[in-house]
Amino acid sequence: MFSVADIYLTNSLSRKKEKFESINPQKAGVYTCGPTVYDFASIGNFRTYLAADVLVRTQAQWLRG
């Protein structure tokens, strides 16, 4: 098993850095809301998916070493 440093994320509600603790120590996931369906898609709609993708890929690469 690997050993990694603690991960801290900024809580946008409290504006404080908080230590990330997964409910399941062996696994962590990312949830993003579905697409905007009430209007045409714009580049701004894809920001959520892009940010989540970058986060997941960065963490996966970091954990692989």
XYZ file of C-alpha atoms in Angstrom:
65
model
C 0.000 0.000 0.000
C 1.174 3.541 -0.689
C 1.716 6.402 1.707
C 0.741 9.936 0.706
C 0.795 13.323 2.360
C -2.415 14.788 3.709
C -4.623 16.534 1.162
C -6.172 19.876 2.049
C -8.991 21.466 0.059
C -10.514 24.918 0.420
C -14.088 24.881 1.711
C -15.842 27.527 -0.380
C -18.498 28.001 2.318
C -16.178 28.629 5.263
C -13.250 29.828 3.106
C -10.898 27.712 5.186
C -8.539 24.916 4.233
C -9.788 21.586 5.550
C -8.131 18.185 5.578
C -9.724 15.802 3.079
C -10.878 12.573 4.692
C -12.531 9.959 2.508
C -15.459 7.997 3.931
C -13.792 4.873 2.555
C -10.006 5.018 3.179
C -9.352 2.817 0.122
C -11.324 4.915 -2.354
C -12.307 8.500 -3.123
C -14.659 9.730 -5.824
C -15.809 12.908 -7.500
C -19.422 13.796 -8.258
C -20.451 16.473 -10.728
C -23.960 17.593 -11.584
C -25.498 16.781 -14.946
C -25.509 19.080 -17.971
C -27.552 22.245 -18.293
C -30.604 21.274 -20.332
C -32.691 24.435 -20.150
C -30.566 26.353 -22.665
C -27.846 25.886 -25.261
C -24.525 24.604 -23.980
C -21.768 27.168 -23.626
C -18.085 26.932 -22.838
C -18.912 27.949 -19.261
C -21.011 24.798 -18.820
C -17.946 22.642 -19.374
C -15.867 24.314 -16.641
C -17.270 21.946 -14.009
C -16.331 18.853 -16.000
C -12.919 20.208 -16.931
C -12.098 21.065 -13.303
C -13.222 17.624 -12.091
C -11.241 15.885 -14.846
C -8.072 17.827 -14.047
C -8.494 17.078 -10.328
C -8.983 13.337 -10.886
C -6.132 12.992 -13.390
C -3.736 15.001 -11.223
C -4.493 12.931 -8.146
C -4.217 9.667 -10.085
C -0.825 10.689 -11.481
C 0.321 11.873 -8.042
C -0.675 8.592 -6.396
C 1.117 6.538 -9.063
C 4.298 8.464 -8.292
